[in-house]
Every structure is written in structure tokens, then in C-alpha cells.
Amino acid sequence: MSVSTQDRSPGVTAAAGFRAAGVTAGLKPSGRPDLALVVNDGPAQVGAAVFTTNRVQGAPVKWSRQAVADGVVSAVVMNSGGANVSTGAAGFQDAHSTAERVAAALGLSAGDVVVGSTGLIGERLPREILLGGVDQAAAALSTTGGLDAAVAIMTTDTVPKTAHLTIPGDFGTWTVGGMAKGAGMLAPALATMLCVITTDAVVDAATADRALRTATSRTFDRIDSDGCMSTSDTVVLLASGASGAAPDPEGFLAGVEAVCAQLAQQLVADAEGATHDISITVMGATTEEAAVAVGRAVARSNLFKAAIYGNDPNWGRVLAQVGTVPEDVAPYDPDELDVTINGVQVCKAGAAHESRSKVDLRAGRLVTVLVDLHAGSEVATVWTNDLTHDYVTENSEYST
Amino acid sequence: MSVSTQDRSPGVTAAAGFRAAGVTAGLKPSGRPDLALVVNDGPAQVGAAVFTTNRVQGAPVKWSRQAVADGVVSAVVMNSGGANVSTGAAGFQDAHSTAERVAAALGLSAGDVVVGSTGLIGERLPREILLGGVDQAAAALSTTGGLDAAVAIMTTDTVPKTAHLTIPGDFGTWTVGGMAKGAGMLAPALATMLCVITTDAVVDAATADRALRTATSRTFDRIDSDGCMSTSDTVVLLASGASGAAPDPEGFLAGVEAVCAQLAQQLVADAEGATHDISITVMGATTEEAAVAVGRAVARSNLFKAAIYGNDPNWGRVLAQVGTVPEDVAPYDPDELDVTINGVQVCKAGAAHESRSKVDLRAGRLVTVLVDLHAGSEVATVWTNDLTHDYVTENSEYST
């Protein structure tokens, strides 16, 4: 596969104070790039991270939770070609050794190195090949290596995902950038995704942690491609302080959230086998959590997602899913529900309204579903994709 | 489609005191049978029912909840060709009129007639065609009409589902029989399914209600084909007392549960587009509820179900789903999880064990997955199917 990198954001090297590289260690039978390294050259080494909430967690997640606990992260190393999950004590040692190798190559502390891995569960990574890749990547680090790094973490992704934003403020201009991978198993509580966000803003660890948690809860956490929760999801934020600009916490959050939102959108657009991106906006909810719960219920309906694949605006399958959300989570009256698909109000007050034949689902990739609960004033949007023959094909042939 | 009825159980007319019919009212464009009537000729007219827990409910469900509340049910009328859901006040009137017509034709009270409908959501049923069908069915009632009735409630089912059991006891011999439909949208809190269970046992309404709730919770509630909860699920139990045999409550439950289990198995075997039936048995759980929760989590993984379709014993996807169950629901240590697929222990203590290549998924339709949580002594089995190209095809073309 040749990946067009024209006009793409440099991602993690957009902000000052960062170098990155992406190399081919040899972990993938395909011979494609499979190891990425991102280094924070400071002056600050602030770090924060959020991880999968799955109780079955990869060795890299276990390692990285410890590494990030003190709010200091100097480097992130990530590989595709193997998830290093369910690999026992030896697998944890593989993750530990990877961090040690990065530390040795760059003169850092291993305890400040975050590790991420993605690929098949249940198989050991070939340690020497992995460590050789670390050395290669360390030698290739550059202030323009962000896109190479983004390419190296791809699995079934068809395009690398990068984004950045430069923000002028009263105290100076700062930049936030990032890269992400993930094209299947996108689910709440994080998709199977690896994501690195870098910024040259001056920010303390507590503020960075709060901003990252809030930003991910509003972006990556609202993508639900197939309802499956990964064992390896990792989103890391590194702040170098190299811009000298110190935005206030609200401004900092806005920047981080904007880049997370851009990356999340790229993940949706590249979901395995999808032909439609579906945005489900729930309005009239009593709380934002209620709106998210209803949106997520709709996003998880195989029946609705298959109907959209068939260009069928089957609003009955939307209502059926809305009805599965318990009343204590989302109060509403079933006889007041409205559903609008691509601008056509196909259901009003719980019954058929405008003709479903007016809904054109063939016009473009985007399908917008609007559900009005008529119970309050809160709103939220959840994203998913249609369920297609290609989804089944890709996921029935992944490991064999 | 011609349906072979050779060697099939007569279902609802196996027990004494019941007549049934299945006719073509004209609700289906295909011209196939679409209306079933089951009548309890007594001497007793005991009835109980369980319905979908979806908050969006079909008009027939709303009607039938009232009809069954007093524990007396004289007849059940069910149609395919339209679900009568999200059809407003007029739709409720359609259900009410159907019960009135049955009552008029048979000299019963409309308040003792249960109504069930299945098919597309959001469209009115043609009332005159429906009522004409009721007259036709009333005229066709017979003590051997159980199989005709089972055929008339089929939608995408490829075979009618019937079962019965005759049970000798200290106080005489009694029979329980039943019919069911449902080939998609099978999910917990009942599948999209209509089911009628009849028995000639002597039983009071409270015992019948308890037995039906327990039996369905252990059978239909543990089928999870695609995680989608229907708006129309209805399981009705009618007891005529015609055998004169009065089993004790435990014996009565055992008979009802056995027939429900047989029908549930037939539903799994006929799930839309499936090529494998998957039984997920969770053992070593602290409670039965914990075992069910873990089994259901596995049963809902599109990734795992697609892997099985690809004959890939991807145990990593099993572990990833086990990991999504909250600790307060199912306590266990992730490092102690064992997974056995078709008799091969592919995962032991949370890591790879026997080679996955030893697992043969091509040999037959049944796939058995055994998860040992090593946390207690409770066990439960949940059933699902694989996720196939045909599932996507059937559900993307259903209403268009």
C-alpha cells in the first residue's frame, strides 16, 4: 500500500519540542512500517494518559499506567504487528524491555517511557526484532517525522491520521497536534486505538490530565463503530512547554479537544468496511449522559446499521433501540419521540410522519439521525458506521 | 416456500382442550399464511404472559398486558405481515378491534383475548383484511391445527417451530406444547418472537405466571442472536385443565421450561443468515447472574461472531469481551481466565495454551465456548450465532 502523505498534517511534530520517527522493525509480515517513536525534548516533560477500561489489559497498558502516574513522560514508543495482550509475565517483560531500550538509546529514564502495541491478541512479540526497531527509530528521529510515526502505527487503517491546530492567545501562540490509529473495534471507553497528542503549551500535569480526560470523553468516547471494547486503547498527551505560551485551562482544553475531535472524525471515516458514517444526535434529553446513552444504544444496533447499509431509513429500528435505555438513565415518554433522518422527519410523536421514501441515503457517505426525546434541553452526538459485508469479511479473516 | 410439516410436533394442539388454525388473511405480499388463532376450550381458562421490556412497545403488547392481568385468557390471535408498532392511537384501535372480532366469532370476552403482531414497525395494518382473517381462522379451528398456526406466524423463519412433551405423574398424565416464531432480532429480555405455550395441566394463575417467568428467563432470555431488543416480544401460556392432572409447581415448571428450551433451540438454529450456533458456557462464576452477564458480553461481540464465521477460534476476542463486564457484576481475576473452544483449551490463566490450530470449526454447525472464571461454582449458558454476510444481506434488505 502506498500512503499519500501530501497535504497531511505533521501531527505529533507540529508542536515545538518534539521529534518523531516511524520505521520498519519487521513485526509485520507485510514489511510495512511498524514502529513509531515520539520524543519530548522539553524544556518540560509533562505527560498524561487515558487507557482502556477493559479488565483484560495488554502488557503495554499495565506498564504505561505506572509510567504516567507521576505526570512525567519523556517518550512514547508504539508498535503495530502485535498487541502484546494475554501474553503473561513474559509479555510484560517485553513491554518493560522496550521502554528500557528507548531509555538507553535516548538517555532517559525507562519509567518515563510510555509503550503502546496494537495487533493480534495472545501472541508474544519477537523481542529482538522489536528492540532492533527501537534503535532504528531512535536514529531516525526528526522534527519532521510526525507523519512517518503515524504511518507506522497503522493496522487495518487505510490512511494515517494526523491533525494539528495553532492557537494565538494573550500569552503567546501555542500548538497542539496528534496522531491516531484505529479502524476497527472503535468503541466507547475508547476505541482500539493508539493516539499521541503533543503540545508546546506550558501546562502542569494536573491540568493536562483533566483536559485529556474531558477531551477524550467528548470525542473518542463517542465513537462506537462496533460496540467492542479493546484491551489496548491508549491516548497519551505530552507537553513540552517549548512555546512559552501558557493558555488558561479552558483554552487548553479547547485546543486539545479540537485536535481529538479531528482525529476521531478521521477514525470514523476510515472504519473497517463502512460505506456510511452515521451521526446520531440526541436532543431534548434531561442530561448529557442521558443523551449519550440513547445515542449509544442506537449506534449499537446491528439491525439499524445493516438497514443504513441497505440505504433504508428504518426509523422503527431507531425507536426500538431508544426503547432499550432504562428510564432511570434517560427519562422520556415513548409517545413523544421524534426521529429525523437526513432532514426528513420520518417519525413524530412516536408514529410515522413524513414518508420514508423522501430520505435519500445514496447521496453521500454521511447520514444524520436526530432523535428528540422532548424531555429536557441537553444534547449529545454519537458517531458510528453502517454494518456491511466488508465489515464481516475483514473481521472474519483478520487472524487467519 | 413450501414448508415440510412431516414429523413435526403439533405444538399448541398437542395438549387437550385446545383448537388452532393458521390462515392467509392477505397481510403479506407473498400470499403466505399470516394469521394464527389459538383457542382454549377449557374447562379452565388460566393465562399468563411475559412481554418485551422495551419502553417502545407495540399496540398489541399494550392491549395484551391488560388482557392477561386478571390471569384469564381464552384465546390468542397473532399475525405476521406487520408489527403494529409506532402506529399511534389508530394502531391500538386495530389491536382492540382484532380482539373484539375474535370475541364475537367465538362467543368470548374481548378482554380475555391476547393479540400479537410481527413484521415491519411504523405502518398500520389493513384493518378489514386483518378482521377478515380472524373470521376465516375462527371457521378453520381444529384440534389438529397447531402446525398451521405455527406456519402462519413465520416472518423470515425458514421453518415453523413447534414442540411438546407429555409427562406422566402421580396425579395423572399431562401435556405441554408450544409454537414460536423468530429468526432475527433474538435478544435478551426476549427475542422478537411470538410464542404460545399450551397445557392441559390443572394449574392456578399465580403458579402459571411464576413458571412462565422462570422458564423464559432461563431459555428465551439466554438467546442473544444480535443484541437487538424487540418492541413486540410476547410469550403466552394457556392452561385448560383438560387432563385433570395437577402437577406440583416444580414439576409444572420443569415441563414448561423443557418446551421453552426446545423452542429456543429451534430459534437459534434458524437465526437469520447464521452458519454456526454458538453456545457460551461460563463456569466458575460467583453467581448465576454473573455467569449470564459474562456469557452475554461474549455473545454480543460482532468481532468474535465474525471470527467464528471465518472459522477462526479467536479467543482473544472472547477475553476482550469478558473484560468488559464490571467487577461488581462478575468478580474474577483476568490472569486466571481459561477459554476452551470445541474442547481445545486455547487459553489458560489468561494466556495462550493449546494451539488454536487444533480447533476445528468446520466440522459442524455447533461451536461450544467454555469460559472458566475460577471465581466460584455457578454456571450458565448463553446462545448466539455467528455474524455472516447473509445476516447483513437479510437485514439490509428487509423493508426495502
PDB file of N, CA and C in Angstrom, chain B residues 6-77:
ATOM      1  N   GLN B   6     -43.778 -32.707   7.939  1.00  0.00           N
ATOM      2  CA  GLN B   6     -43.667 -34.110   8.310  1.00  0.00           C
ATOM      3  C   GLN B   6     -42.936 -34.261   9.640  1.00  0.00           C
ATOM      4  N   ASP B   7     -43.428 -35.093  10.483  1.00  0.00           N
ATOM      5  CA  ASP B   7     -42.767 -35.410  11.748  1.00  0.00           C
ATOM      6  C   ASP B   7     -42.649 -34.243  12.705  1.00  0.00           C
ATOM      7  N   ARG B   8     -43.303 -33.132  12.408  1.00  0.00           N
ATOM      8  CA  ARG B   8     -43.222 -32.025  13.346  1.00  0.00           C
ATOM      9  C   ARG B   8     -44.281 -32.163  14.432  1.00  0.00           C
ATOM     10  N   SER B   9     -43.954 -31.650  15.588  1.00  0.00           N
ATOM     11  CA  SER B   9     -44.912 -31.643  16.696  1.00  0.00           C
ATOM     12  C   SER B   9     -46.115 -30.785  16.338  1.00  0.00           C
ATOM     13  N   PRO B  10     -47.323 -31.185  16.795  1.00  0.00           N
ATOM     14  CA  PRO B  10     -48.490 -30.332  16.579  1.00  0.00           C
ATOM     15  C   PRO B  10     -48.463 -29.066  17.441  1.00  0.00           C
ATOM     16  N   GLY B  11     -47.501 -28.956  18.337  1.00  0.00           N
ATOM     17  CA  GLY B  11     -47.343 -27.710  19.086  1.00  0.00           C
ATOM     18  C   GLY B  11     -48.500 -27.395  20.005  1.00  0.00           C
ATOM     19  N   VAL B  12     -49.191 -26.292  19.705  1.00  0.00           N
ATOM     20  CA  VAL B  12     -50.222 -25.812  20.642  1.00  0.00           C
ATOM     21  C   VAL B  12     -51.446 -26.712  20.721  1.00  0.00           C
ATOM     22  N   THR B  13     -51.625 -27.623  19.762  1.00  0.00           N
ATOM     23  CA  THR B  13     -52.771 -28.537  19.870  1.00  0.00           C
ATOM     24  C   THR B  13     -52.370 -29.928  20.378  1.00  0.00           C
ATOM     25  N   ALA B  14     -51.164 -30.041  20.897  1.00  0.00           N
ATOM     26  CA  ALA B  14     -50.757 -31.320  21.492  1.00  0.00           C
ATOM     27  C   ALA B  14     -51.513 -31.569  22.801  1.00  0.00           C
ATOM     28  N   ALA B  15     -51.729 -30.526  23.560  1.00  0.00           N
ATOM     29  CA  ALA B  15     -52.438 -30.653  24.834  1.00  0.00           C
ATOM     30  C   ALA B  15     -53.950 -30.678  24.596  1.00  0.00           C
ATOM     31  N   ALA B  16     -54.682 -31.350  25.483  1.00  0.00           N
ATOM     32  CA  ALA B  16     -56.146 -31.445  25.350  1.00  0.00           C
ATOM     33  C   ALA B  16     -56.802 -30.118  25.710  1.00  0.00           C
ATOM     34  N   GLY B  17     -57.878 -29.797  24.999  1.00  0.00           N
ATOM     35  CA  GLY B  17     -58.627 -28.581  25.321  1.00  0.00           C
ATOM     36  C   GLY B  17     -58.307 -27.403  24.425  1.00  0.00           C
ATOM     37  N   PHE B  18     -57.526 -27.646  23.376  1.00  0.00           N
ATOM     38  CA  PHE B  18     -57.143 -26.522  22.508  1.00  0.00           C
ATOM     39  C   PHE B  18     -57.468 -26.800  21.045  1.00  0.00           C
ATOM     40  N   ARG B  19     -57.910 -25.751  20.373  1.00  0.00           N
ATOM     41  CA  ARG B  19     -58.045 -25.782  18.919  1.00  0.00           C
ATOM     42  C   ARG B  19     -57.213 -24.636  18.349  1.00  0.00           C
ATOM     43  N   ALA B  20     -56.774 -24.792  17.120  1.00  0.00           N
ATOM     44  CA  ALA B  20     -55.963 -23.745  16.500  1.00  0.00           C
ATOM     45  C   ALA B  20     -56.190 -23.761  15.004  1.00  0.00           C
ATOM     46  N   ALA B  21     -55.788 -22.631  14.380  1.00  0.00           N
ATOM     47  CA  ALA B  21     -55.859 -22.530  12.926  1.00  0.00           C
ATOM     48  C   ALA B  21     -54.798 -21.547  12.449  1.00  0.00           C
ATOM     49  N   GLY B  22     -54.389 -21.711  11.203  1.00  0.00           N
ATOM     50  CA  GLY B  22     -53.496 -20.748  10.565  1.00  0.00           C
ATOM     51  C   GLY B  22     -54.020 -20.504   9.169  1.00  0.00           C
ATOM     52  N   VAL B  23     -54.229 -19.228   8.812  1.00  0.00           N
ATOM     53  CA  VAL B  23     -54.851 -18.923   7.515  1.00  0.00           C
ATOM     54  C   VAL B  23     -54.113 -17.802   6.805  1.00  0.00           C
ATOM     55  N   THR B  24     -54.479 -17.579   5.561  1.00  0.00           N
ATOM     56  CA  THR B  24     -53.920 -16.474   4.790  1.00  0.00           C
ATOM     57  C   THR B  24     -54.952 -15.353   4.726  1.00  0.00           C
ATOM     58  N   ALA B  25     -54.734 -14.322   5.541  1.00  0.00           N
ATOM     59  CA  ALA B  25     -55.655 -13.180   5.536  1.00  0.00           C
ATOM     60  C   ALA B  25     -55.356 -12.264   4.354  1.00  0.00           C
ATOM     61  N   GLY B  26     -54.079 -12.197   3.976  1.00  0.00           N
ATOM     62  CA  GLY B  26     -53.676 -11.310   2.885  1.00  0.00           C
ATOM     63  C   GLY B  26     -52.837 -10.139   3.363  1.00  0.00           C
ATOM     64  N   LEU B  27     -52.209 -10.275   4.520  1.00  0.00           N
ATOM     65  CA  LEU B  27     -51.365  -9.208   5.057  1.00  0.00           C
ATOM     66  C   LEU B  27     -49.975  -9.206   4.435  1.00  0.00           C
ATOM     67  N   LYS B  28     -49.561 -10.350   3.948  1.00  0.00           N
ATOM     68  CA  LYS B  28     -48.219 -10.473   3.361  1.00  0.00           C
ATOM     69  C   LYS B  28     -48.314 -10.404   1.845  1.00  0.00           C
ATOM     70  N   PRO B  29     -47.485  -9.584   1.220  1.00  0.00           N
ATOM     71  CA  PRO B  29     -47.458  -9.531  -0.247  1.00  0.00           C
ATOM     72  C   PRO B  29     -47.188 -10.906  -0.850  1.00  0.00           C
ATOM     73  N   SER B  30     -46.484 -11.755  -0.109  1.00  0.00           N
ATOM     74  CA  SER B  30     -46.107 -13.073  -0.634  1.00  0.00           C
ATOM     75  C   SER B  30     -47.288 -14.018  -0.757  1.00  0.00           C
ATOM     76  N   GLY B  31     -48.395 -13.688  -0.066  1.00  0.00           N
ATOM     77  CA  GLY B  31     -49.536 -14.595  -0.099  1.00  0.00           C
ATOM     78  C   GLY B  31     -49.390 -15.803   0.794  1.00  0.00           C
ATOM     79  N   ARG B  32     -48.388 -15.770   1.668  1.00  0.00           N
ATOM     80  CA  ARG B  32     -48.221 -16.892   2.599  1.00  0.00           C
ATOM     81  C   ARG B  32     -49.155 -16.722   3.797  1.00  0.00           C
ATOM     82  N   PRO B  33     -49.375 -17.808   4.557  1.00  0.00           N
ATOM     83  CA  PRO B  33     -50.238 -17.720   5.741  1.00  0.00           C
ATOM     84  C   PRO B  33     -49.729 -16.639   6.695  1.00  0.00           C
ATOM     85  N   ASP B  34     -50.654 -15.893   7.291  1.00  0.00           N
ATOM     86  CA  ASP B  34     -50.252 -14.728   8.075  1.00  0.00           C
ATOM     87  C   ASP B  34     -51.113 -14.482   9.312  1.00  0.00           C
ATOM     88  N   LEU B  35     -52.049 -15.390   9.604  1.00  0.00           N
ATOM     89  CA  LEU B  35     -52.862 -15.167  10.809  1.00  0.00           C
ATOM     90  C   LEU B  35     -53.124 -16.481  11.530  1.00  0.00           C
ATOM     91  N   ALA B  36     -52.822 -16.496  12.820  1.00  0.00           N
ATOM     92  CA  ALA B  36     -52.979 -17.703  13.640  1.00  0.00           C
ATOM     93  C   ALA B  36     -53.935 -17.426  14.784  1.00  0.00           C
ATOM     94  N   LEU B  37     -54.732 -18.432  15.087  1.00  0.00           N
ATOM     95  CA  LEU B  37     -55.674 -18.316  16.203  1.00  0.00           C
ATOM     96  C   LEU B  37     -55.545 -19.567  17.064  1.00  0.00           C
ATOM     97  N   VAL B  38     -55.470 -19.378  18.377  1.00  0.00           N
ATOM     98  CA  VAL B  38     -55.409 -20.494  19.315  1.00  0.00           C
ATOM     99  C   VAL B  38     -56.507 -20.266  20.357  1.00  0.00           C
ATOM    100  N   VAL B  39     -57.332 -21.269  20.571  1.00  0.00           N
ATOM    101  CA  VAL B  39     -58.456 -21.119  21.496  1.00  0.00           C
ATOM    102  C   VAL B  39     -58.386 -22.178  22.582  1.00  0.00           C
ATOM    103  N   ASN B  40     -58.599 -21.732  23.803  1.00  0.00           N
ATOM    104  CA  ASN B  40     -58.644 -22.631  24.956  1.00  0.00           C
ATOM    105  C   ASN B  40     -60.108 -22.982  25.238  1.00  0.00           C
ATOM    106  N   ASP B  41     -60.463 -24.251  25.027  1.00  0.00           N
ATOM    107  CA  ASP B  41     -61.843 -24.691  25.235  1.00  0.00           C
ATOM    108  C   ASP B  41     -62.107 -25.155  26.667  1.00  0.00           C
ATOM    109  N   GLY B  42     -61.107 -24.985  27.519  1.00  0.00           N
ATOM    110  CA  GLY B  42     -61.312 -25.261  28.930  1.00  0.00           C
ATOM    111  C   GLY B  42     -61.225 -26.735  29.298  1.00  0.00           C
ATOM    112  N   PRO B  43     -61.699 -27.095  30.482  1.00  0.00           N
ATOM    113  CA  PRO B  43     -62.641 -26.320  31.312  1.00  0.00           C
ATOM    114  C   PRO B  43     -62.069 -25.048  31.951  1.00  0.00           C
ATOM    115  N   ALA B  44     -60.744 -25.009  32.245  1.00  0.00           N
ATOM    116  CA  ALA B  44     -60.178 -23.801  32.851  1.00  0.00           C
ATOM    117  C   ALA B  44     -59.689 -22.847  31.762  1.00  0.00           C
ATOM    118  N   GLN B  45     -59.552 -21.588  32.103  1.00  0.00           N
ATOM    119  CA  GLN B  45     -59.081 -20.584  31.129  1.00  0.00           C
ATOM    120  C   GLN B  45     -57.950 -19.763  31.742  1.00  0.00           C
ATOM    121  N   VAL B  46     -57.011 -20.494  32.335  1.00  0.00           N
ATOM    122  CA  VAL B  46     -55.895 -19.814  33.002  1.00  0.00           C
ATOM    123  C   VAL B  46     -54.910 -19.269  31.977  1.00  0.00           C
ATOM    124  N   GLY B  47     -54.436 -18.057  32.187  1.00  0.00           N
ATOM    125  CA  GLY B  47     -53.461 -17.477  31.261  1.00  0.00           C
ATOM    126  C   GLY B  47     -52.399 -16.689  31.989  1.00  0.00           C
ATOM    127  N   ALA B  48     -51.201 -16.643  31.393  1.00  0.00           N
ATOM    128  CA  ALA B  48     -50.099 -15.821  31.900  1.00  0.00           C
ATOM    129  C   ALA B  48     -49.295 -15.378  30.695  1.00  0.00           C
ATOM    130  N   ALA B  49     -48.538 -14.315  30.819  1.00  0.00           N
ATOM    131  CA  ALA B  49     -47.735 -13.857  29.679  1.00  0.00           C
ATOM    132  C   ALA B  49     -46.549 -13.031  30.151  1.00  0.00           C
ATOM    133  N   VAL B  50     -45.505 -13.069  29.365  1.00  0.00           N
ATOM    134  CA  VAL B  50     -44.394 -12.130  29.559  1.00  0.00           C
ATOM    135  C   VAL B  50     -44.200 -11.386  28.246  1.00  0.00           C
ATOM    136  N   PHE B  51     -43.764 -10.131  28.371  1.00  0.00           N
ATOM    137  CA  PHE B  51     -43.643  -9.257  27.204  1.00  0.00           C
ATOM    138  C   PHE B  51     -42.262  -8.616  27.168  1.00  0.00           C
ATOM    139  N   THR B  52     -41.949  -8.018  26.034  1.00  0.00           N
ATOM    140  CA  THR B  52     -40.702  -7.264  25.894  1.00  0.00           C
ATOM    141  C   THR B  52     -40.576  -6.237  27.011  1.00  0.00           C
ATOM    142  N   THR B  53     -39.332  -5.960  27.423  1.00  0.00           N
ATOM    143  CA  THR B  53     -39.093  -4.884  28.385  1.00  0.00           C
ATOM    144  C   THR B  53     -38.741  -3.586  27.680  1.00  0.00           C
ATOM    145  N   ASN B  54     -38.794  -3.599  26.359  1.00  0.00           N
ATOM    146  CA  ASN B  54     -38.536  -2.364  25.610  1.00  0.00           C
ATOM    147  C   ASN B  54     -39.570  -1.310  25.994  1.00  0.00           C
ATOM    148  N   ARG B  55     -39.122  -0.052  26.148  1.00  0.00           N
ATOM    149  CA  ARG B  55     -40.059   1.019  26.520  1.00  0.00           C
ATOM    150  C   ARG B  55     -40.911   1.435  25.327  1.00  0.00           C
ATOM    151  N   VAL B  56     -40.427   1.147  24.135  1.00  0.00           N
ATOM    152  CA  VAL B  56     -41.246   1.365  22.939  1.00  0.00           C
ATOM    153  C   VAL B  56     -41.936   0.036  22.646  1.00  0.00           C
ATOM    154  N   GLN B  57     -43.246   0.008  22.791  1.00  0.00           N
ATOM    155  CA  GLN B  57     -43.966  -1.260  22.703  1.00  0.00           C
ATOM    156  C   GLN B  57     -45.060  -1.187  21.658  1.00  0.00           C
ATOM    157  N   GLY B  58     -45.259  -2.290  21.004  1.00  0.00           N
ATOM    158  CA  GLY B  58     -46.315  -2.365  20.012  1.00  0.00           C
ATOM    159  C   GLY B  58     -47.696  -2.244  20.649  1.00  0.00           C
ATOM    160  N   ALA B  59     -48.655  -1.820  19.839  1.00  0.00           N
ATOM    161  CA  ALA B  59     -50.039  -1.721  20.305  1.00  0.00           C
ATOM    162  C   ALA B  59     -50.543  -3.066  20.836  1.00  0.00           C
ATOM    163  N   PRO B  60     -50.237  -4.190  20.149  1.00  0.00           N
ATOM    164  CA  PRO B  60     -50.701  -5.487  20.671  1.00  0.00           C
ATOM    165  C   PRO B  60     -50.156  -5.785  22.065  1.00  0.00           C
ATOM    166  N   VAL B  61     -48.913  -5.366  22.337  1.00  0.00           N
ATOM    167  CA  VAL B  61     -48.335  -5.600  23.661  1.00  0.00           C
ATOM    168  C   VAL B  61     -49.109  -4.797  24.705  1.00  0.00           C
ATOM    169  N   LYS B  62     -49.401  -3.540  24.368  1.00  0.00           N
ATOM    170  CA  LYS B  62     -50.152  -2.698  25.315  1.00  0.00           C
ATOM    171  C   LYS B  62     -51.538  -3.314  25.588  1.00  0.00           C
ATOM    172  N   TRP B  63     -52.196  -3.756  24.533  1.00  0.00           N
ATOM    173  CA  TRP B  63     -53.505  -4.394  24.692  1.00  0.00           C
ATOM    174  C   TRP B  63     -53.411  -5.663  25.535  1.00  0.00           C
ATOM    175  N   SER B  64     -52.422  -6.497  25.197  1.00  0.00           N
ATOM    176  CA  SER B  64     -52.368  -7.825  25.804  1.00  0.00           C
ATOM    177  C   SER B  64     -51.953  -7.788  27.270  1.00  0.00           C
ATOM    178  N   ARG B  65     -51.137  -6.800  27.650  1.00  0.00           N
ATOM    179  CA  ARG B  65     -50.803  -6.629  29.064  1.00  0.00           C
ATOM    180  C   ARG B  65     -52.076  -6.487  29.903  1.00  0.00           C
ATOM    181  N   GLN B  66     -53.008  -5.704  29.389  1.00  0.00           N
ATOM    182  CA  GLN B  66     -54.285  -5.520  30.098  1.00  0.00           C
ATOM    183  C   GLN B  66     -55.087  -6.818  30.088  1.00  0.00           C
ATOM    184  N   ALA B  67     -55.096  -7.467  28.915  1.00  0.00           N
ATOM    185  CA  ALA B  67     -55.940  -8.653  28.765  1.00  0.00           C
ATOM    186  C   ALA B  67     -55.535  -9.770  29.719  1.00  0.00           C
ATOM    187  N   VAL B  68     -54.245  -9.879  29.981  1.00  0.00           N
ATOM    188  CA  VAL B  68     -53.748 -11.011  30.761  1.00  0.00           C
ATOM    189  C   VAL B  68     -53.686 -10.712  32.256  1.00  0.00           C
ATOM    190  N   ALA B  69     -53.910  -9.456  32.613  1.00  0.00           N
ATOM    191  CA  ALA B  69     -53.688  -9.022  34.000  1.00  0.00           C
ATOM    192  C   ALA B  69     -54.523  -9.810  35.012  1.00  0.00           C
ATOM    193  N   ASP B  70     -55.704 -10.256  34.614  1.00  0.00           N
ATOM    194  CA  ASP B  70     -56.570 -10.977  35.555  1.00  0.00           C
ATOM    195  C   ASP B  70     -56.321 -12.488  35.567  1.00  0.00           C
ATOM    196  N   GLY B  71     -55.316 -12.950  34.807  1.00  0.00           N
ATOM    197  CA  GLY B  71     -54.979 -14.367  34.829  1.00  0.00           C
ATOM    198  C   GLY B  71     -55.934 -15.237  34.029  1.00  0.00           C
ATOM    199  N   VAL B  72     -56.801 -14.609  33.252  1.00  0.00           N
ATOM    200  CA  VAL B  72     -57.740 -15.359  32.411  1.00  0.00           C
ATOM    201  C   VAL B  72     -57.465 -15.037  30.942  1.00  0.00           C
ATOM    202  N   VAL B  73     -57.186 -16.077  30.150  1.00  0.00           N
ATOM    203  CA  VAL B  73     -57.007 -15.907  28.703  1.00  0.00           C
ATOM    204  C   VAL B  73     -57.765 -17.033  28.001  1.00  0.00           C
ATOM    205  N   SER B  74     -58.615 -16.654  27.075  1.00  0.00           N
ATOM    206  CA  SER B  74     -59.424 -17.655  26.360  1.00  0.00           C
ATOM    207  C   SER B  74     -58.887 -17.934  24.968  1.00  0.00           C
ATOM    208  N   ALA B  75     -58.236 -16.942  24.367  1.00  0.00           N
ATOM    209  CA  ALA B  75     -57.753 -17.134  23.001  1.00  0.00           C
ATOM    210  C   ALA B  75     -56.571 -16.214  22.732  1.00  0.00           C
ATOM    211  N   VAL B  76     -55.777 -16.613  21.749  1.00  0.00           N
ATOM    212  CA  VAL B  76     -54.646 -15.803  21.301  1.00  0.00           C
ATOM    213  C   VAL B  76     -54.751 -15.674  19.794  1.00  0.00           C
ATOM    214  N   VAL B  77     -54.684 -14.438  19.304  1.00  0.00           N
ATOM    215  CA  VAL B  77     -54.665 -14.216  17.856  1.00  0.00           C
ATOM    216  C   VAL B  77     -53.355 -13.521  17.505  1.00  0.00           C
TER     217      VAL B  77
END
